[in-house]
């Protein structure tokens, strides 16, 4: 099985303007596809911006709304899967959500953030209740989390036990937490023997200063591709061969003793 070339878009786009962010996504998809990428991962809340405060209800859309249809068109035009974050409206309930659209424009998976971070998110969003959401892409099992979710080891271990090969994590990682991108994410990839694509925002929005440092971490604990602090499109390969070799040599999942862990829940 050939590697899955994956592009990570590090950008904050244009907070408050879905139309302009769709344009940014179209440009990124064009560049990513030209590099041979089959998957483009965008940051948390990419379609609207993160620090949108009282505009959340106005900008939130259904999972099959106009923005989703626009992203599906981009994916189909460029033959690349697109994973993006956005505020979802389901009736009167709002979620911090992410959706994976296949390279033919078909919706493959949808996830609602289960662990909300800070006063802003807790004010506007309801936490999701499905810890493991997966899809298949080019022979790999793709899993979805959002930002703060990956900082809980239980979440990533649940994906490992469910067979996730590549975990997509759109994020809005801000100061003073760059160590999450630099240390926590590579460790999560190593201890769970999977790839993690961690796509961050950059720059300043309202009270938040985002740290960039998007990266593709491998099951050997190394970061296979890393962005700096500014706007960037990062390309890396998810190698099924490395997954097989690394899993054969790393005994974490085989050596677990679940009977001892009851007190954790």
PDB file of C-alpha atoms in Angstrom:
ATOM      1  CA  UNK A   1       0.000   0.000   0.000  1.00  0.00           C
ATOM      2  CA  UNK A   2       1.523   3.375  -0.991  1.00  0.00           C
ATOM      3  CA  UNK A   3       1.929   6.193   1.542  1.00  0.00           C
ATOM      4  CA  UNK A   4      -0.959   8.591   2.007  1.00  0.00           C
ATOM      5  CA  UNK A   5       0.454  12.025   1.247  1.00  0.00           C
ATOM      6  CA  UNK A   6      -1.147  14.435   3.700  1.00  0.00           C
ATOM      7  CA  UNK A   7      -1.189  18.238   3.659  1.00  0.00           C
ATOM      8  CA  UNK A   8      -1.722  20.350   6.786  1.00  0.00           C
ATOM      9  CA  UNK A   9      -2.993  23.878   6.287  1.00  0.00           C
ATOM     10  CA  UNK A  10      -1.678  26.203   8.994  1.00  0.00           C
ATOM     11  CA  UNK A  11      -3.778  29.339   8.693  1.00  0.00           C
ATOM     12  CA  UNK A  12      -6.382  31.405  10.502  1.00  0.00           C
ATOM     13  CA  UNK A  13      -7.880  32.552   7.223  1.00  0.00           C
ATOM     14  CA  UNK A  14     -10.344  35.421   7.653  1.00  0.00           C
ATOM     15  CA  UNK A  15     -12.274  35.199  10.933  1.00  0.00           C
ATOM     16  CA  UNK A  16     -15.935  36.000  10.438  1.00  0.00           C
ATOM     17  CA  UNK A  17     -15.999  35.384   6.665  1.00  0.00           C
ATOM     18  CA  UNK A  18     -16.965  31.896   5.550  1.00  0.00           C
ATOM     19  CA  UNK A  19     -16.780  32.923   1.882  1.00  0.00           C
ATOM     20  CA  UNK A  20     -13.186  34.124   2.112  1.00  0.00           C
ATOM     21  CA  UNK A  21     -12.147  31.049   4.076  1.00  0.00           C
ATOM     22  CA  UNK A  22     -13.649  28.842   1.377  1.00  0.00           C
ATOM     23  CA  UNK A  23     -11.400  30.702  -1.083  1.00  0.00           C
ATOM     24  CA  UNK A  24      -8.346  30.017   1.111  1.00  0.00           C
ATOM     25  CA  UNK A  25      -9.316  26.361   1.293  1.00  0.00           C
ATOM     26  CA  UNK A  26      -9.710  26.145  -2.488  1.00  0.00           C
ATOM     27  CA  UNK A  27      -6.216  27.569  -2.997  1.00  0.00           C
ATOM     28  CA  UNK A  28      -4.738  25.187  -0.432  1.00  0.00           C
ATOM     29  CA  UNK A  29      -6.486  22.208  -2.019  1.00  0.00           C
ATOM     30  CA  UNK A  30      -5.066  23.158  -5.413  1.00  0.00           C
ATOM     31  CA  UNK A  31      -1.528  23.377  -4.033  1.00  0.00           C
ATOM     32  CA  UNK A  32      -1.885  20.220  -1.949  1.00  0.00           C
ATOM     33  CA  UNK A  33      -3.222  18.178  -4.858  1.00  0.00           C
ATOM     34  CA  UNK A  34      -0.401  19.451  -7.075  1.00  0.00           C
ATOM     35  CA  UNK A  35       2.068  18.051  -4.521  1.00  0.00           C
ATOM     36  CA  UNK A  36       0.431  14.638  -4.764  1.00  0.00           C
ATOM     37  CA  UNK A  37      -1.500  14.897  -1.499  1.00  0.00           C
ATOM     38  CA  UNK A  38      -4.685  12.863  -1.146  1.00  0.00           C
ATOM     39  CA  UNK A  39      -5.767  14.519   2.105  1.00  0.00           C
ATOM     40  CA  UNK A  40      -5.887  18.140   3.290  1.00  0.00           C
ATOM     41  CA  UNK A  41      -6.339  18.832   7.019  1.00  0.00           C
ATOM     42  CA  UNK A  42      -7.484  22.308   8.111  1.00  0.00           C
ATOM     43  CA  UNK A  43      -7.474  23.858  11.607  1.00  0.00           C
ATOM     44  CA  UNK A  44     -10.210  23.947  14.234  1.00  0.00           C
ATOM     45  CA  UNK A  45     -13.165  26.202  13.323  1.00  0.00           C
ATOM     46  CA  UNK A  46     -11.435  27.003  10.041  1.00  0.00           C
ATOM     47  CA  UNK A  47     -14.530  27.947   8.076  1.00  0.00           C
ATOM     48  CA  UNK A  48     -15.502  30.763  10.429  1.00  0.00           C
ATOM     49  CA  UNK A  49     -12.506  31.628  12.573  1.00  0.00           C
ATOM     50  CA  UNK A  50     -12.116  30.623  16.197  1.00  0.00           C
ATOM     51  CA  UNK A  51     -12.506  33.885  18.138  1.00  0.00           C
ATOM     52  CA  UNK A  52     -15.946  34.720  16.761  1.00  0.00           C
ATOM     53  CA  UNK A  53     -17.677  35.143  20.155  1.00  0.00           C
ATOM     54  CA  UNK A  54     -21.284  36.319  19.735  1.00  0.00           C
ATOM     55  CA  UNK A  55     -21.176  35.504  16.009  1.00  0.00           C
ATOM     56  CA  UNK A  56     -21.219  31.751  16.702  1.00  0.00           C
ATOM     57  CA  UNK A  57     -25.020  31.413  16.329  1.00  0.00           C
ATOM     58  CA  UNK A  58     -25.022  33.440  13.112  1.00  0.00           C
ATOM     59  CA  UNK A  59     -22.152  31.580  11.477  1.00  0.00           C
ATOM     60  CA  UNK A  60     -23.002  28.044  12.591  1.00  0.00           C
ATOM     61  CA  UNK A  61     -24.364  25.749   9.861  1.00  0.00           C
ATOM     62  CA  UNK A  62     -25.786  22.281   9.509  1.00  0.00           C
ATOM     63  CA  UNK A  63     -23.417  19.451   8.618  1.00  0.00           C
ATOM     64  CA  UNK A  64     -24.944  19.396   5.122  1.00  0.00           C
ATOM     65  CA  UNK A  65     -25.315  23.162   4.793  1.00  0.00           C
ATOM     66  CA  UNK A  66     -23.998  25.550   2.106  1.00  0.00           C
ATOM     67  CA  UNK A  67     -20.425  25.562   3.431  1.00  0.00           C
ATOM     68  CA  UNK A  68     -20.305  21.765   3.486  1.00  0.00           C
ATOM     69  CA  UNK A  69     -21.519  21.670  -0.107  1.00  0.00           C
ATOM     70  CA  UNK A  70     -18.857  24.210  -1.097  1.00  0.00           C
ATOM     71  CA  UNK A  71     -16.125  22.098   0.536  1.00  0.00           C
ATOM     72  CA  UNK A  72     -17.465  18.979  -1.187  1.00  0.00           C
ATOM     73  CA  UNK A  73     -17.147  20.781  -4.506  1.00  0.00           C
ATOM     74  CA  UNK A  74     -13.537  21.708  -3.749  1.00  0.00           C
ATOM     75  CA  UNK A  75     -12.698  18.126  -2.798  1.00  0.00           C
ATOM     76  CA  UNK A  76     -14.241  16.738  -5.988  1.00  0.00           C
ATOM     77  CA  UNK A  77     -12.644  19.348  -8.265  1.00  0.00           C
ATOM     78  CA  UNK A  78      -9.152  18.637  -6.972  1.00  0.00           C
ATOM     79  CA  UNK A  79      -9.523  14.933  -6.184  1.00  0.00           C
ATOM     80  CA  UNK A  80      -8.424  15.381  -2.571  1.00  0.00           C
ATOM     81  CA  UNK A  81     -10.100  14.527   0.734  1.00  0.00           C
ATOM     82  CA  UNK A  82     -10.684  17.585   2.939  1.00  0.00           C
ATOM     83  CA  UNK A  83     -11.012  17.636   6.722  1.00  0.00           C
ATOM     84  CA  UNK A  84     -12.167  20.939   8.195  1.00  0.00           C
ATOM     85  CA  UNK A  85     -13.429  22.404  11.451  1.00  0.00           C
ATOM     86  CA  UNK A  86     -16.552  24.550  11.787  1.00  0.00           C
ATOM     87  CA  UNK A  87     -19.350  25.464  14.223  1.00  0.00           C
ATOM     88  CA  UNK A  88     -22.261  23.105  13.617  1.00  0.00           C
ATOM     89  CA  UNK A  89     -25.932  23.904  14.151  1.00  0.00           C
ATOM     90  CA  UNK A  90     -28.276  21.000  14.838  1.00  0.00           C
ATOM     91  CA  UNK A  91     -31.643  22.575  15.599  1.00  0.00           C
ATOM     92  CA  UNK A  92     -31.040  24.892  18.548  1.00  0.00           C
ATOM     93  CA  UNK A  93     -27.871  23.068  19.633  1.00  0.00           C
ATOM     94  CA  UNK A  94     -24.371  24.190  18.628  1.00  0.00           C
ATOM     95  CA  UNK A  95     -21.282  22.018  18.426  1.00  0.00           C
ATOM     96  CA  UNK A  96     -17.591  22.556  17.756  1.00  0.00           C
ATOM     97  CA  UNK A  97     -17.384  20.075  14.904  1.00  0.00           C
ATOM     98  CA  UNK A  98     -15.161  18.668  12.163  1.00  0.00           C
ATOM     99  CA  UNK A  99     -16.064  16.891   8.950  1.00  0.00           C
ATOM    100  CA  UNK A 100     -14.120  14.685   6.538  1.00  0.00           C
ATOM    101  CA  UNK A 101     -15.131  14.908   2.881  1.00  0.00           C
ATOM    102  CA  UNK A 102     -13.787  12.285   0.483  1.00  0.00           C
ATOM    103  CA  UNK A 103     -11.922  13.034  -2.769  1.00  0.00           C
ATOM    104  CA  UNK A 104     -15.160  12.447  -4.685  1.00  0.00           C
ATOM    105  CA  UNK A 105     -17.059  15.006  -2.593  1.00  0.00           C
ATOM    106  CA  UNK A 106     -18.836  12.437  -0.410  1.00  0.00           C
ATOM    107  CA  UNK A 107     -19.114  13.048   3.337  1.00  0.00           C
ATOM    108  CA  UNK A 108     -17.112  10.299   5.064  1.00  0.00           C
ATOM    109  CA  UNK A 109     -17.187  11.173   8.770  1.00  0.00           C
ATOM    110  CA  UNK A 110     -18.429  13.833  11.155  1.00  0.00           C
ATOM    111  CA  UNK A 111     -17.236  14.491  14.720  1.00  0.00           C
ATOM    112  CA  UNK A 112     -18.312  16.769  17.574  1.00  0.00           C
ATOM    113  CA  UNK A 113     -15.662  17.876  20.067  1.00  0.00           C
ATOM    114  CA  UNK A 114     -16.127  15.924  23.291  1.00  0.00           C
ATOM    115  CA  UNK A 115     -13.894  17.970  25.628  1.00  0.00           C
ATOM    116  CA  UNK A 116     -14.589  21.703  25.499  1.00  0.00           C
ATOM    117  CA  UNK A 117     -11.813  24.137  26.418  1.00  0.00           C
ATOM    118  CA  UNK A 118     -12.270  27.402  28.270  1.00  0.00           C
ATOM    119  CA  UNK A 119     -15.125  29.816  28.888  1.00  0.00           C
ATOM    120  CA  UNK A 120     -15.670  30.638  25.199  1.00  0.00           C
ATOM    121  CA  UNK A 121     -16.336  27.049  24.134  1.00  0.00           C
ATOM    122  CA  UNK A 122     -18.294  26.149  27.245  1.00  0.00           C
ATOM    123  CA  UNK A 123     -20.564  29.154  26.716  1.00  0.00           C
ATOM    124  CA  UNK A 124     -21.529  28.378  23.137  1.00  0.00           C
ATOM    125  CA  UNK A 125     -21.092  24.669  22.496  1.00  0.00           C
ATOM    126  CA  UNK A 126     -22.537  21.392  23.691  1.00  0.00           C
ATOM    127  CA  UNK A 127     -19.958  18.591  24.036  1.00  0.00           C
ATOM    128  CA  UNK A 128     -20.270  15.646  21.673  1.00  0.00           C
ATOM    129  CA  UNK A 129     -20.845  12.147  23.003  1.00  0.00           C
ATOM    130  CA  UNK A 130     -19.142   9.891  20.425  1.00  0.00           C
ATOM    131  CA  UNK A 131     -15.506   9.386  21.459  1.00  0.00           C
ATOM    132  CA  UNK A 132     -14.442   7.367  18.396  1.00  0.00           C
ATOM    133  CA  UNK A 133     -15.456   8.383  14.872  1.00  0.00           C
ATOM    134  CA  UNK A 134     -13.665   6.744  11.930  1.00  0.00           C
ATOM    135  CA  UNK A 135     -13.643   6.475   8.146  1.00  0.00           C
ATOM    136  CA  UNK A 136     -11.647   4.621   5.497  1.00  0.00           C
ATOM    137  CA  UNK A 137      -9.431   6.470   3.033  1.00  0.00           C
ATOM    138  CA  UNK A 138      -7.040   4.799   0.581  1.00  0.00           C
ATOM    139  CA  UNK A 139      -6.870   1.664   2.714  1.00  0.00           C
ATOM    140  CA  UNK A 140      -6.158   3.461   5.994  1.00  0.00           C
ATOM    141  CA  UNK A 141      -8.479   3.848   8.956  1.00  0.00           C
ATOM    142  CA  UNK A 142      -8.857   7.556   9.700  1.00  0.00           C
ATOM    143  CA  UNK A 143      -9.955   8.809  13.133  1.00  0.00           C
ATOM    144  CA  UNK A 144     -11.209  12.257  14.172  1.00  0.00           C
ATOM    145  CA  UNK A 145     -10.625  14.343  17.300  1.00  0.00           C
ATOM    146  CA  UNK A 146     -10.473  18.126  17.870  1.00  0.00           C
ATOM    147  CA  UNK A 147      -7.763  20.094  19.726  1.00  0.00           C
ATOM    148  CA  UNK A 148      -8.174  19.633  23.513  1.00  0.00           C
ATOM    149  CA  UNK A 149      -9.474  16.079  22.933  1.00  0.00           C
ATOM    150  CA  UNK A 150      -5.987  14.825  22.039  1.00  0.00           C
ATOM    151  CA  UNK A 151      -4.615  15.994  25.385  1.00  0.00           C
ATOM    152  CA  UNK A 152      -6.632  13.282  27.138  1.00  0.00           C
ATOM    153  CA  UNK A 153      -4.719  10.001  26.798  1.00  0.00           C
ATOM    154  CA  UNK A 154      -7.944   8.009  27.077  1.00  0.00           C
ATOM    155  CA  UNK A 155      -9.234   9.495  23.817  1.00  0.00           C
ATOM    156  CA  UNK A 156      -6.211   8.522  21.760  1.00  0.00           C
ATOM    157  CA  UNK A 157      -5.960   5.087  23.371  1.00  0.00           C
ATOM    158  CA  UNK A 158      -9.604   4.457  22.455  1.00  0.00           C
ATOM    159  CA  UNK A 159      -8.694   5.190  18.837  1.00  0.00           C
ATOM    160  CA  UNK A 160      -5.668   2.911  19.000  1.00  0.00           C
ATOM    161  CA  UNK A 161      -7.817   0.056  20.328  1.00  0.00           C
ATOM    162  CA  UNK A 162     -10.356   0.720  17.557  1.00  0.00           C
ATOM    163  CA  UNK A 163      -7.644   0.371  14.903  1.00  0.00           C
ATOM    164  CA  UNK A 164      -7.133   4.000  13.881  1.00  0.00           C
ATOM    165  CA  UNK A 165      -4.057   4.412  11.649  1.00  0.00           C
ATOM    166  CA  UNK A 166      -4.148   8.195  11.181  1.00  0.00           C
ATOM    167  CA  UNK A 167      -5.755  10.535  13.704  1.00  0.00           C
ATOM    168  CA  UNK A 168      -6.807  13.946  12.376  1.00  0.00           C
ATOM    169  CA  UNK A 169      -6.707  16.724  14.970  1.00  0.00           C
ATOM    170  CA  UNK A 170      -7.665  20.233  13.829  1.00  0.00           C
ATOM    171  CA  UNK A 171      -6.631  22.586  16.615  1.00  0.00           C
ATOM    172  CA  UNK A 172      -6.531  26.154  17.887  1.00  0.00           C
ATOM    173  CA  UNK A 173      -3.495  25.757  20.140  1.00  0.00           C
ATOM    174  CA  UNK A 174      -2.572  29.049  21.761  1.00  0.00           C
ATOM    175  CA  UNK A 175       0.039  30.521  24.061  1.00  0.00           C
ATOM    176  CA  UNK A 176       1.245  29.447  26.579  1.00  0.00           C
ATOM    177  CA  UNK A 177       0.871  25.830  25.414  1.00  0.00           C
ATOM    178  CA  UNK A 178       3.350  25.182  22.559  1.00  0.00           C
ATOM    179  CA  UNK A 179       4.599  22.094  24.430  1.00  0.00           C
ATOM    180  CA  UNK A 180       1.386  20.317  23.388  1.00  0.00           C
ATOM    181  CA  UNK A 181       2.453  20.450  19.738  1.00  0.00           C
ATOM    182  CA  UNK A 182       6.128  19.935  20.502  1.00  0.00           C
ATOM    183  CA  UNK A 183       5.893  17.116  23.073  1.00  0.00           C
ATOM    184  CA  UNK A 184       2.402  15.820  23.863  1.00  0.00           C
ATOM    185  CA  UNK A 185       1.319  15.041  20.304  1.00  0.00           C
ATOM    186  CA  UNK A 186       4.456  13.056  19.326  1.00  0.00           C
ATOM    187  CA  UNK A 187       4.196  11.094  22.584  1.00  0.00           C
ATOM    188  CA  UNK A 188       0.530  10.307  21.906  1.00  0.00           C
ATOM    189  CA  UNK A 189       1.493   8.995  18.468  1.00  0.00           C
ATOM    190  CA  UNK A 190       4.260   6.817  19.938  1.00  0.00           C
ATOM    191  CA  UNK A 191       2.378   5.384  22.903  1.00  0.00           C
ATOM    192  CA  UNK A 192      -0.600   4.492  20.701  1.00  0.00           C
ATOM    193  CA  UNK A 193       1.264   3.454  17.538  1.00  0.00           C
ATOM    194  CA  UNK A 194      -0.526   5.648  15.038  1.00  0.00           C
ATOM    195  CA  UNK A 195       0.014   8.823  13.025  1.00  0.00           C
ATOM    196  CA  UNK A 196      -1.390  12.152  14.220  1.00  0.00           C
ATOM    197  CA  UNK A 197      -1.992  15.053  11.840  1.00  0.00           C
ATOM    198  CA  UNK A 198      -2.194  18.156  14.043  1.00  0.00           C
ATOM    199  CA  UNK A 199      -3.257  21.254  12.066  1.00  0.00           C
ATOM    200  CA  UNK A 200      -3.156  24.547  13.979  1.00  0.00           C
ATOM    201  CA  UNK A 201      -4.194  28.142  13.521  1.00  0.00           C
ATOM    202  CA  UNK A 202      -1.619  30.931  13.538  1.00  0.00           C
ATOM    203  CA  UNK A 203      -1.471  34.617  14.420  1.00  0.00           C
ATOM    204  CA  UNK A 204      -3.716  36.595  16.765  1.00  0.00           C
ATOM    205  CA  UNK A 205      -7.506  36.522  16.980  1.00  0.00           C
ATOM    206  CA  UNK A 206      -9.164  38.561  19.698  1.00  0.00           C
ATOM    207  CA  UNK A 207      -7.605  37.519  23.018  1.00  0.00           C
ATOM    208  CA  UNK A 208      -5.889  34.448  21.539  1.00  0.00           C
ATOM    209  CA  UNK A 209      -2.378  34.138  20.110  1.00  0.00           C
ATOM    210  CA  UNK A 210      -2.018  30.871  18.245  1.00  0.00           C
ATOM    211  CA  UNK A 211       1.371  29.148  18.184  1.00  0.00           C
ATOM    212  CA  UNK A 212       1.379  27.381  14.802  1.00  0.00           C
ATOM    213  CA  UNK A 213       3.714  24.351  14.950  1.00  0.00           C
ATOM    214  CA  UNK A 214       1.365  22.106  12.983  1.00  0.00           C
ATOM    215  CA  UNK A 215       2.880  18.685  12.490  1.00  0.00           C
ATOM    216  CA  UNK A 216       2.531  15.114  11.314  1.00  0.00           C
ATOM    217  CA  UNK A 217       3.763  12.818  14.085  1.00  0.00           C
ATOM    218  CA  UNK A 218       4.561   9.168  13.385  1.00  0.00           C
ATOM    219  CA  UNK A 219       4.252   5.979  15.436  1.00  0.00           C
ATOM    220  CA  UNK A 220       7.996   6.099  16.125  1.00  0.00           C
ATOM    221  CA  UNK A 221       7.497   9.383  18.007  1.00  0.00           C
ATOM    222  CA  UNK A 222       9.209  11.520  15.386  1.00  0.00           C
ATOM    223  CA  UNK A 223       7.591  14.494  13.681  1.00  0.00           C
ATOM    224  CA  UNK A 224       7.705  13.699   9.978  1.00  0.00           C
ATOM    225  CA  UNK A 225       6.728  17.239   8.915  1.00  0.00           C
ATOM    226  CA  UNK A 226       6.580  20.430  10.970  1.00  0.00           C
ATOM    227  CA  UNK A 227       5.389  23.981  10.325  1.00  0.00           C
ATOM    228  CA  UNK A 228       6.855  27.116  11.846  1.00  0.00           C
ATOM    229  CA  UNK A 229       4.809  29.918  13.399  1.00  0.00           C
ATOM    230  CA  UNK A 230       3.340  31.553  10.280  1.00  0.00           C
ATOM    231  CA  UNK A 231       1.012  30.726   7.395  1.00  0.00           C
ATOM    232  CA  UNK A 232       2.146  27.482   5.815  1.00  0.00           C
ATOM    233  CA  UNK A 233       1.083  24.356   3.928  1.00  0.00           C
ATOM    234  CA  UNK A 234       2.997  21.368   5.308  1.00  0.00           C
ATOM    235  CA  UNK A 235       3.267  18.088   3.393  1.00  0.00           C
ATOM    236  CA  UNK A 236       4.104  14.693   4.891  1.00  0.00           C
ATOM    237  CA  UNK A 237       3.569  11.011   4.154  1.00  0.00           C
ATOM    238  CA  UNK A 238       1.636   8.504   6.246  1.00  0.00           C
ATOM    239  CA  UNK A 239       3.556   5.289   5.557  1.00  0.00           C
ATOM    240  CA  UNK A 240       1.637   2.033   6.131  1.00  0.00           C
ATOM    241  CA  UNK A 241       4.965   0.176   6.100  1.00  0.00           C
ATOM    242  CA  UNK A 242       6.238   2.184   9.056  1.00  0.00           C
ATOM    243  CA  UNK A 243       2.984   1.499  10.904  1.00  0.00           C
ATOM    244  CA  UNK A 244       3.443  -2.245  10.424  1.00  0.00           C
ATOM    245  CA  UNK A 245       7.105  -2.251  11.445  1.00  0.00           C
ATOM    246  CA  UNK A 246       6.616   0.055  14.409  1.00  0.00           C
ATOM    247  CA  UNK A 247       3.617  -1.848  15.742  1.00  0.00           C
ATOM    248  CA  UNK A 248       5.480  -5.133  15.498  1.00  0.00           C
ATOM    249  CA  UNK A 249       8.304  -3.754  17.639  1.00  0.00           C
ATOM    250  CA  UNK A 250       6.343  -1.701  20.163  1.00  0.00           C
ATOM    251  CA  UNK A 251       4.562  -3.777  22.839  1.00  0.00           C
ATOM    252  CA  UNK A 252       2.427  -1.104  24.544  1.00  0.00           C
ATOM    253  CA  UNK A 253      -0.947  -2.301  23.268  1.00  0.00           C
ATOM    254  CA  UNK A 254      -0.042  -5.998  23.663  1.00  0.00           C
ATOM    255  CA  UNK A 255       1.281  -5.520  27.198  1.00  0.00           C
ATOM    256  CA  UNK A 256      -1.735  -3.643  28.541  1.00  0.00           C
ATOM    257  CA  UNK A 257      -3.470  -5.125  31.605  1.00  0.00           C
ATOM    258  CA  UNK A 258      -6.991  -3.655  31.442  1.00  0.00           C
ATOM    259  CA  UNK A 259      -8.072  -5.516  34.555  1.00  0.00           C
ATOM    260  CA  UNK A 260      -5.848  -3.216  36.600  1.00  0.00           C
ATOM    261  CA  UNK A 261      -7.289   0.012  35.216  1.00  0.00           C
ATOM    262  CA  UNK A 262     -10.826  -0.094  36.560  1.00  0.00           C
ATOM    263  CA  UNK A 263     -10.192   2.795  38.937  1.00  0.00           C
ATOM    264  CA  UNK A 264      -9.588   5.084  35.938  1.00  0.00           C
ATOM    265  CA  UNK A 265     -13.272   5.062  35.082  1.00  0.00           C
TER     266      UNK A 265
END
